[in-house]
CSV table of C-alpha atoms in Angstrom, one decimal:
chain,number,residue,atom,x,y,z
G,1,UNK,CA,54.2,-9.7,-115.5
G,2,UNK,CA,56.9,-7.8,-116.9
G,3,UNK,CA,59.7,-9.1,-115.4
G,4,UNK,CA,62.8,-7.1,-117.4
G,5,UNK,CA,61.3,-4.3,-114.5
G,6,UNK,CA,63.7,-3.4,-112.0
G,7,UNK,CA,62.0,-3.6,-108.1
G,8,UNK,CA,63.2,-1.5,-105.6
G,9,UNK,CA,63.4,-2.9,-101.7
G,10,UNK,CA,63.1,-0.8,-98.8
G,11,UNK,CA,64.1,-2.1,-95.0
G,12,UNK,CA,64.2,-0.4,-91.6
G,13,UNK,CA,64.0,-1.2,-88.2
G,14,UNK,CA,64.1,0.7,-84.5
G,15,UNK,CA,66.6,-1.4,-82.3
G,16,UNK,CA,68.8,-2.2,-84.8
G,17,UNK,CA,71.4,-0.8,-87.7
G,18,UNK,CA,70.2,-3.1,-91.5
G,19,UNK,CA,73.0,-3.7,-93.1
G,20,UNK,CA,74.2,-5.9,-96.3
G,21,UNK,CA,77.7,-6.4,-98.3
G,22,UNK,CA,75.8,-6.8,-101.8
G,23,UNK,CA,75.7,-2.9,-100.6
G,24,UNK,CA,78.8,-2.0,-99.4
G,25,UNK,CA,80.5,-3.4,-103.0
G,26,UNK,CA,78.3,-0.9,-104.9
G,27,UNK,CA,79.4,1.2,-107.0
G,28,UNK,CA,77.1,2.1,-109.6
G,29,UNK,CA,74.4,4.0,-107.1
G,30,UNK,CA,71.6,1.9,-107.0
G,31,UNK,CA,71.6,1.8,-103.3
G,32,UNK,CA,71.3,3.5,-99.9
G,33,UNK,CA,72.1,3.5,-96.1
G,34,UNK,CA,70.3,6.6,-93.7
G,35,UNK,CA,72.5,8.0,-91.5
G,36,UNK,CA,72.3,5.8,-88.4
G,37,UNK,CA,71.7,2.7,-89.8
G,38,UNK,CA,67.6,1.5,-89.2
G,39,UNK,CA,67.0,1.9,-92.8
G,40,UNK,CA,67.9,0.8,-96.4
G,41,UNK,CA,67.2,0.9,-100.3
G,42,UNK,CA,68.3,-0.9,-103.2
G,43,UNK,CA,66.9,-1.0,-107.0
G,44,UNK,CA,67.9,-3.9,-108.8
G,45,UNK,CA,65.5,-6.2,-111.3
G,46,UNK,CA,64.6,-10.0,-109.8
G,47,UNK,CA,67.5,-12.1,-109.7
G,48,UNK,CA,69.6,-9.4,-108.0
G,49,UNK,CA,67.4,-7.7,-105.5
G,50,UNK,CA,67.4,-12.1,-104.3
G,51,UNK,CA,71.4,-12.4,-104.1
G,52,UNK,CA,70.9,-8.8,-102.5
G,53,UNK,CA,68.2,-10.5,-99.4
G,54,UNK,CA,70.5,-13.3,-98.9
G,55,UNK,CA,73.1,-10.6,-98.0
G,56,UNK,CA,71.5,-8.5,-95.5
G,57,UNK,CA,72.4,-8.5,-91.8
G,58,UNK,CA,70.5,-6.9,-88.8
G,59,UNK,CA,73.3,-5.8,-85.9
G,60,UNK,CA,71.4,-4.5,-82.8
G,61,UNK,CA,71.4,-1.4,-81.1
G,62,UNK,CA,74.4,-1.5,-78.3
G,63,UNK,CA,72.7,-2.9,-75.0
G,64,UNK,CA,69.7,-3.5,-75.8
G,65,UNK,CA,67.4,-7.0,-76.0
G,66,UNK,CA,64.2,-7.6,-76.4
G,67,UNK,CA,61.7,-7.8,-79.4
G,68,UNK,CA,62.1,-6.2,-83.1
G,69,UNK,CA,61.6,-6.6,-86.1
G,70,UNK,CA,62.2,-5.7,-89.6
G,71,UNK,CA,60.4,-4.3,-92.2
G,72,UNK,CA,60.2,-5.3,-95.8
G,73,UNK,CA,58.5,-3.6,-98.4
G,74,UNK,CA,59.7,-4.4,-102.6
G,75,UNK,CA,57.3,-2.4,-105.2
G,76,UNK,CA,58.0,-1.8,-108.8
G,77,UNK,CA,56.6,1.2,-108.9
G,78,UNK,CA,53.0,-0.1,-109.6
G,79,UNK,CA,51.8,-2.1,-107.1
G,80,UNK,CA,53.6,-2.0,-103.7
G,81,UNK,CA,53.9,-5.6,-101.1
G,82,UNK,CA,55.4,-5.6,-97.8
G,83,UNK,CA,55.9,-8.4,-94.9
G,84,UNK,CA,58.5,-8.1,-92.0
G,85,UNK,CA,60.3,-10.8,-90.5
G,86,UNK,CA,60.0,-10.6,-85.9
G,87,UNK,CA,63.7,-11.1,-84.3
G,88,UNK,CA,64.0,-11.1,-80.2
G,89,UNK,CA,67.4,-10.0,-78.7
G,90,UNK,CA,68.4,-12.5,-76.3
G,91,UNK,CA,69.6,-10.4,-73.2
G,92,UNK,CA,73.7,-10.6,-72.6
G,93,UNK,CA,75.7,-9.5,-69.9
G,94,UNK,CA,78.7,-7.1,-70.6
G,95,UNK,CA,82.1,-7.8,-68.8
G,96,UNK,CA,84.2,-5.9,-65.9
G,97,UNK,CA,87.4,-4.8,-66.4
G,98,UNK,CA,90.2,-4.3,-64.2
G,99,UNK,CA,94.4,-2.8,-65.6
G,100,UNK,CA,96.7,-3.6,-63.4
G,101,UNK,CA,100.8,-2.4,-65.0
G,102,UNK,CA,102.2,-5.5,-64.4
G,103,UNK,CA,104.2,-4.9,-61.4
G,104,UNK,CA,105.2,-1.6,-58.6
G,105,UNK,CA,108.6,-1.2,-57.4
G,106,UNK,CA,109.7,0.0,-53.6
G,107,UNK,CA,112.6,-0.3,-51.5
G,108,UNK,CA,114.5,-3.0,-48.8
G,109,UNK,CA,112.9,-2.0,-45.8
G,110,UNK,CA,109.8,0.5,-46.8
G,111,UNK,CA,106.8,-0.5,-44.9
G,112,UNK,CA,103.0,1.2,-45.1
G,113,UNK,CA,104.0,1.3,-49.6
G,114,UNK,CA,100.3,2.6,-51.7
G,115,UNK,CA,100.6,0.3,-54.0
G,116,UNK,CA,97.1,0.5,-55.7
G,117,UNK,CA,96.9,4.4,-57.2
G,118,UNK,CA,97.4,2.9,-61.0
G,119,UNK,CA,94.2,0.4,-60.9
G,120,UNK,CA,91.8,1.6,-62.6
G,121,UNK,CA,87.9,-1.0,-63.1
G,122,UNK,CA,84.7,-0.9,-65.2
G,123,UNK,CA,81.4,-2.6,-65.6
G,124,UNK,CA,80.6,-2.0,-69.3
G,125,UNK,CA,76.9,-3.7,-67.8
G,126,UNK,CA,75.6,0.2,-67.2
G,127,UNK,CA,74.3,1.9,-70.8
G,128,UNK,CA,76.2,3.9,-72.8
G,129,UNK,CA,76.9,7.8,-71.0
G,130,UNK,CA,76.0,6.1,-67.1
G,131,UNK,CA,78.7,5.7,-64.6
G,132,UNK,CA,78.6,2.6,-62.6
G,133,UNK,CA,80.3,3.4,-58.7
G,134,UNK,CA,76.9,2.0,-57.7
G,135,UNK,CA,77.5,-1.7,-59.2
G,136,UNK,CA,77.5,-4.0,-56.7
G,137,UNK,CA,80.8,-6.0,-56.2
G,138,UNK,CA,82.6,-9.1,-54.5
G,139,UNK,CA,86.5,-8.7,-54.4
G,140,UNK,CA,89.3,-10.3,-52.8
G,141,UNK,CA,92.6,-9.1,-52.4
G,142,UNK,CA,95.8,-11.1,-51.6
G,143,UNK,CA,99.7,-11.3,-51.2
G,144,UNK,CA,102.1,-14.5,-50.6
G,145,UNK,CA,104.2,-12.6,-48.4
G,146,UNK,CA,104.7,-9.5,-46.2
G,147,UNK,CA,101.2,-7.8,-45.3
G,148,UNK,CA,97.8,-5.6,-47.0
G,149,UNK,CA,96.9,-2.4,-44.8
G,150,UNK,CA,93.5,-1.4,-45.7
G,151,UNK,CA,92.9,1.8,-42.9
G,152,UNK,CA,89.6,1.9,-43.5
G,153,UNK,CA,89.1,-1.8,-43.2
G,154,UNK,CA,90.2,-2.2,-40.0
G,155,UNK,CA,87.7,-2.4,-37.8
G,156,UNK,CA,85.9,-4.8,-41.2
G,157,UNK,CA,85.8,-9.1,-40.5
G,158,UNK,CA,88.5,-10.5,-42.7
G,159,UNK,CA,88.3,-13.6,-44.4
G,160,UNK,CA,89.0,-15.5,-41.8
G,161,UNK,CA,86.4,-14.0,-39.6
G,162,UNK,CA,88.9,-12.9,-37.0
G,163,UNK,CA,88.7,-8.9,-36.4
G,164,UNK,CA,91.9,-7.3,-36.7
G,165,UNK,CA,94.1,-7.0,-33.5
G,166,UNK,CA,96.7,-3.5,-32.9
G,167,UNK,CA,98.8,-6.3,-34.5
G,168,UNK,CA,97.6,-7.4,-37.8
G,169,UNK,CA,96.6,-3.2,-38.2
G,170,UNK,CA,101.2,-2.9,-38.0
G,171,UNK,CA,102.2,-6.4,-40.1
G,172,UNK,CA,98.7,-6.1,-41.9
G,173,UNK,CA,96.6,-9.0,-43.4
G,174,UNK,CA,97.3,-11.5,-46.6
G,175,UNK,CA,94.1,-11.7,-48.1
G,176,UNK,CA,91.2,-8.8,-47.6
G,177,UNK,CA,87.4,-10.0,-48.7
G,178,UNK,CA,84.7,-7.8,-48.9
G,179,UNK,CA,81.8,-6.4,-50.0
G,180,UNK,CA,81.2,-2.9,-51.7
G,181,UNK,CA,80.1,-1.0,-54.2
G,182,UNK,CA,83.1,0.4,-57.5
G,183,UNK,CA,82.5,3.7,-56.0
G,184,UNK,CA,83.5,2.3,-52.3
G,185,UNK,CA,86.8,-0.6,-54.1
G,186,UNK,CA,88.3,2.4,-56.2
G,187,UNK,CA,88.3,4.7,-52.9
G,188,UNK,CA,90.1,1.2,-51.6
G,189,UNK,CA,92.4,0.7,-53.8
G,190,UNK,CA,93.5,4.3,-53.7
G,191,UNK,CA,94.1,3.8,-50.1
G,192,UNK,CA,96.2,0.2,-50.1
G,193,UNK,CA,99.5,-0.6,-49.1
G,194,UNK,CA,101.5,-3.1,-48.9
G,195,UNK,CA,104.3,-4.0,-46.1
G,196,UNK,CA,107.7,-6.2,-46.8
G,197,UNK,CA,108.6,-8.3,-44.3
G,198,UNK,CA,111.1,-9.7,-42.6
G,199,UNK,CA,112.1,-5.9,-42.9
G,200,UNK,CA,115.1,-6.4,-45.2
G,201,UNK,CA,113.9,-8.5,-48.1
G,202,UNK,CA,114.4,-8.0,-51.3
G,203,UNK,CA,113.0,-9.5,-53.7
G,204,UNK,CA,109.6,-10.0,-56.1
G,205,UNK,CA,106.0,-10.7,-54.2
G,206,UNK,CA,103.4,-11.8,-56.0
G,207,UNK,CA,100.0,-10.2,-55.3
G,208,UNK,CA,96.9,-10.8,-57.1
G,209,UNK,CA,92.8,-8.9,-56.9
G,210,UNK,CA,89.9,-10.6,-57.7
G,211,UNK,CA,86.3,-9.1,-58.1
G,212,UNK,CA,83.0,-10.7,-58.7
G,213,UNK,CA,79.5,-8.8,-59.8
G,214,UNK,CA,77.2,-9.6,-57.5
G,215,UNK,CA,74.4,-8.8,-59.6
G,216,UNK,CA,75.7,-11.0,-63.5
G,217,UNK,CA,77.6,-13.8,-63.2
G,218,UNK,CA,80.7,-11.3,-64.4
G,219,UNK,CA,83.8,-11.0,-62.8
G,220,UNK,CA,87.4,-10.3,-63.5
G,221,UNK,CA,91.0,-10.6,-62.1
G,222,UNK,CA,94.8,-9.1,-61.9
G,223,UNK,CA,98.2,-9.9,-60.9
G,224,UNK,CA,100.8,-7.2,-60.6
G,225,UNK,CA,105.0,-8.5,-59.1
G,226,UNK,CA,105.7,-5.9,-56.4
G,227,UNK,CA,108.8,-5.4,-56.9
G,228,UNK,CA,111.5,-4.7,-53.1
G,229,UNK,CA,114.5,-3.4,-54.2
G,230,UNK,CA,117.6,-3.6,-51.9
G,231,UNK,CA,119.3,-1.1,-50.0
G,232,UNK,CA,122.5,-1.4,-48.6
G,233,UNK,CA,122.1,-1.4,-45.2
G,234,UNK,CA,123.9,0.2,-42.9
G,235,UNK,CA,126.8,-2.6,-40.4
G,236,UNK,CA,125.9,-2.9,-36.4
G,237,UNK,CA,128.8,-2.5,-33.4
G,238,UNK,CA,127.6,-4.9,-31.4
G,239,UNK,CA,129.2,-4.9,-27.7
G,240,UNK,CA,129.2,-7.5,-25.1
G,241,UNK,CA,128.4,-5.6,-22.0
G,242,UNK,CA,128.7,-8.4,-19.6
G,243,UNK,CA,132.5,-8.9,-21.2
G,244,UNK,CA,133.9,-5.8,-21.5
G,245,UNK,CA,132.5,-5.9,-17.7
G,246,UNK,CA,134.8,-9.0,-17.1
G,247,UNK,CA,137.9,-7.8,-19.3
G,248,UNK,CA,137.7,-4.6,-17.0
G,249,UNK,CA,137.0,-6.1,-13.5
G,250,UNK,CA,133.9,-4.3,-12.8
G,251,UNK,CA,134.5,-1.5,-14.4
G,252,UNK,CA,137.7,-0.8,-13.0
G,253,UNK,CA,140.9,0.0,-15.0
G,254,UNK,CA,144.9,-1.2,-13.6
G,255,UNK,CA,147.5,1.3,-15.0
G,256,UNK,CA,150.2,-0.2,-17.3
G,257,UNK,CA,147.7,-3.4,-17.6
G,258,UNK,CA,146.6,-5.0,-20.8
G,259,UNK,CA,142.6,-5.6,-21.0
G,260,UNK,CA,141.8,-8.3,-23.6
G,261,UNK,CA,138.6,-7.1,-25.8
G,262,UNK,CA,138.3,-11.0,-27.4
G,263,UNK,CA,134.2,-11.6,-27.6
G,264,UNK,CA,133.8,-7.7,-26.4
G,265,UNK,CA,133.1,-6.4,-29.7
G,266,UNK,CA,131.2,-7.7,-32.7
G,267,UNK,CA,130.1,-6.5,-35.9
G,268,UNK,CA,126.8,-7.8,-37.6
G,269,UNK,CA,126.1,-6.6,-41.4
G,270,UNK,CA,121.6,-6.9,-41.5
G,271,UNK,CA,121.8,-6.8,-44.6
G,272,UNK,CA,123.5,-11.0,-45.1
G,273,UNK,CA,121.9,-11.6,-41.0
G,274,UNK,CA,118.3,-10.6,-42.1
G,275,UNK,CA,118.0,-12.6,-45.2
G,276,UNK,CA,120.9,-12.1,-47.7
G,277,UNK,CA,120.7,-13.9,-50.5
G,278,UNK,CA,124.4,-13.3,-51.0
G,279,UNK,CA,123.2,-10.5,-53.3
G,280,UNK,CA,125.3,-8.5,-51.1
G,281,UNK,CA,128.1,-11.0,-50.8
G,282,UNK,CA,128.6,-11.0,-54.3
G,283,UNK,CA,129.2,-7.3,-54.2
G,284,UNK,CA,130.6,-6.1,-51.0
G,285,UNK,CA,134.5,-7.4,-51.5
G,286,UNK,CA,136.2,-5.7,-48.9
G,287,UNK,CA,135.3,-3.5,-45.5
G,288,UNK,CA,137.5,-1.2,-43.6
G,289,UNK,CA,137.1,-1.2,-40.1
G,290,UNK,CA,138.3,2.2,-38.1
G,291,UNK,CA,139.2,1.8,-34.1
G,292,UNK,CA,140.4,4.6,-31.9
G,293,UNK,CA,141.3,5.1,-28.0
G,294,UNK,CA,142.1,8.1,-26.7
G,295,UNK,CA,143.6,6.5,-24.0
G,296,UNK,CA,146.4,4.7,-24.2
G,297,UNK,CA,147.5,1.6,-27.0
G,298,UNK,CA,145.8,-0.7,-29.0
G,299,UNK,CA,147.8,-3.7,-30.1
G,300,UNK,CA,146.3,-7.3,-32.2
G,301,UNK,CA,148.0,-10.1,-30.5
G,302,UNK,CA,149.4,-10.9,-35.0
G,303,UNK,CA,150.6,-7.2,-33.8
G,304,UNK,CA,155.0,-6.3,-33.0
G,305,UNK,CA,154.2,-3.6,-30.9
G,306,UNK,CA,151.4,-2.1,-29.8
G,307,UNK,CA,150.0,0.3,-32.1
G,308,UNK,CA,147.7,2.7,-32.5
G,309,UNK,CA,144.9,2.0,-35.8
């Protein structure tokens, strides 16, 4: 037996790549690999060849599961022997991935604001190059406060099992729970709208989306902060009609007689009365009041003499 002769080993597989750390670090050009990585050749002495074979790695093709085998042929130039190594590649479900922006900005007082335009989802289970539009999913969308609107789902039954009424359509619902395809879910995201509640609310609202695949155990979710920025609302002047009639004797004013308008006029700031939190109180330190009468004079009781203001 000629133990000092160099041997050549050939390895091949049908559904995966074959590689070796020895070949990657090789500088003497004694090995080669096919372009697709499915065939490997190496030439070395027996003791070196055993080191090479101990570092052979097999990587299955993406999205393939089933049987395969590594074919091994060794020759010294005169004789050749061959064998095979059976491999069973188990099935593994690929993940579904949803991508959401960290926040969506809107302003106090807005309603029916589109919030799903920048949300995307992809199912990696189909083979590369295939579309995932027909993948069946179970979707749950819920918001911490305010109301969600999905115009295309107004006639469906929501999470609580109650058909949406006309009131629900105007103020929205807190949760949507439905089954569809990924194509239908993407259409729903484009139509998804949000309305803050109460009308002059400002702050951050928590929105969460959960998607579960119907045909695999994979699921995904994401959270979004709906940032409702404050907007200064104009003050409101309220006129108490009953007190006005009482002060003017039913609307008939006697000449040269003082008319006391105590309680007739009242000013209010919707920002502070509906949902304040002190935001505008801390930033607006004063206000200007202007009163004008087309005839006659006006005065405050604390003023020295009647005069126009």
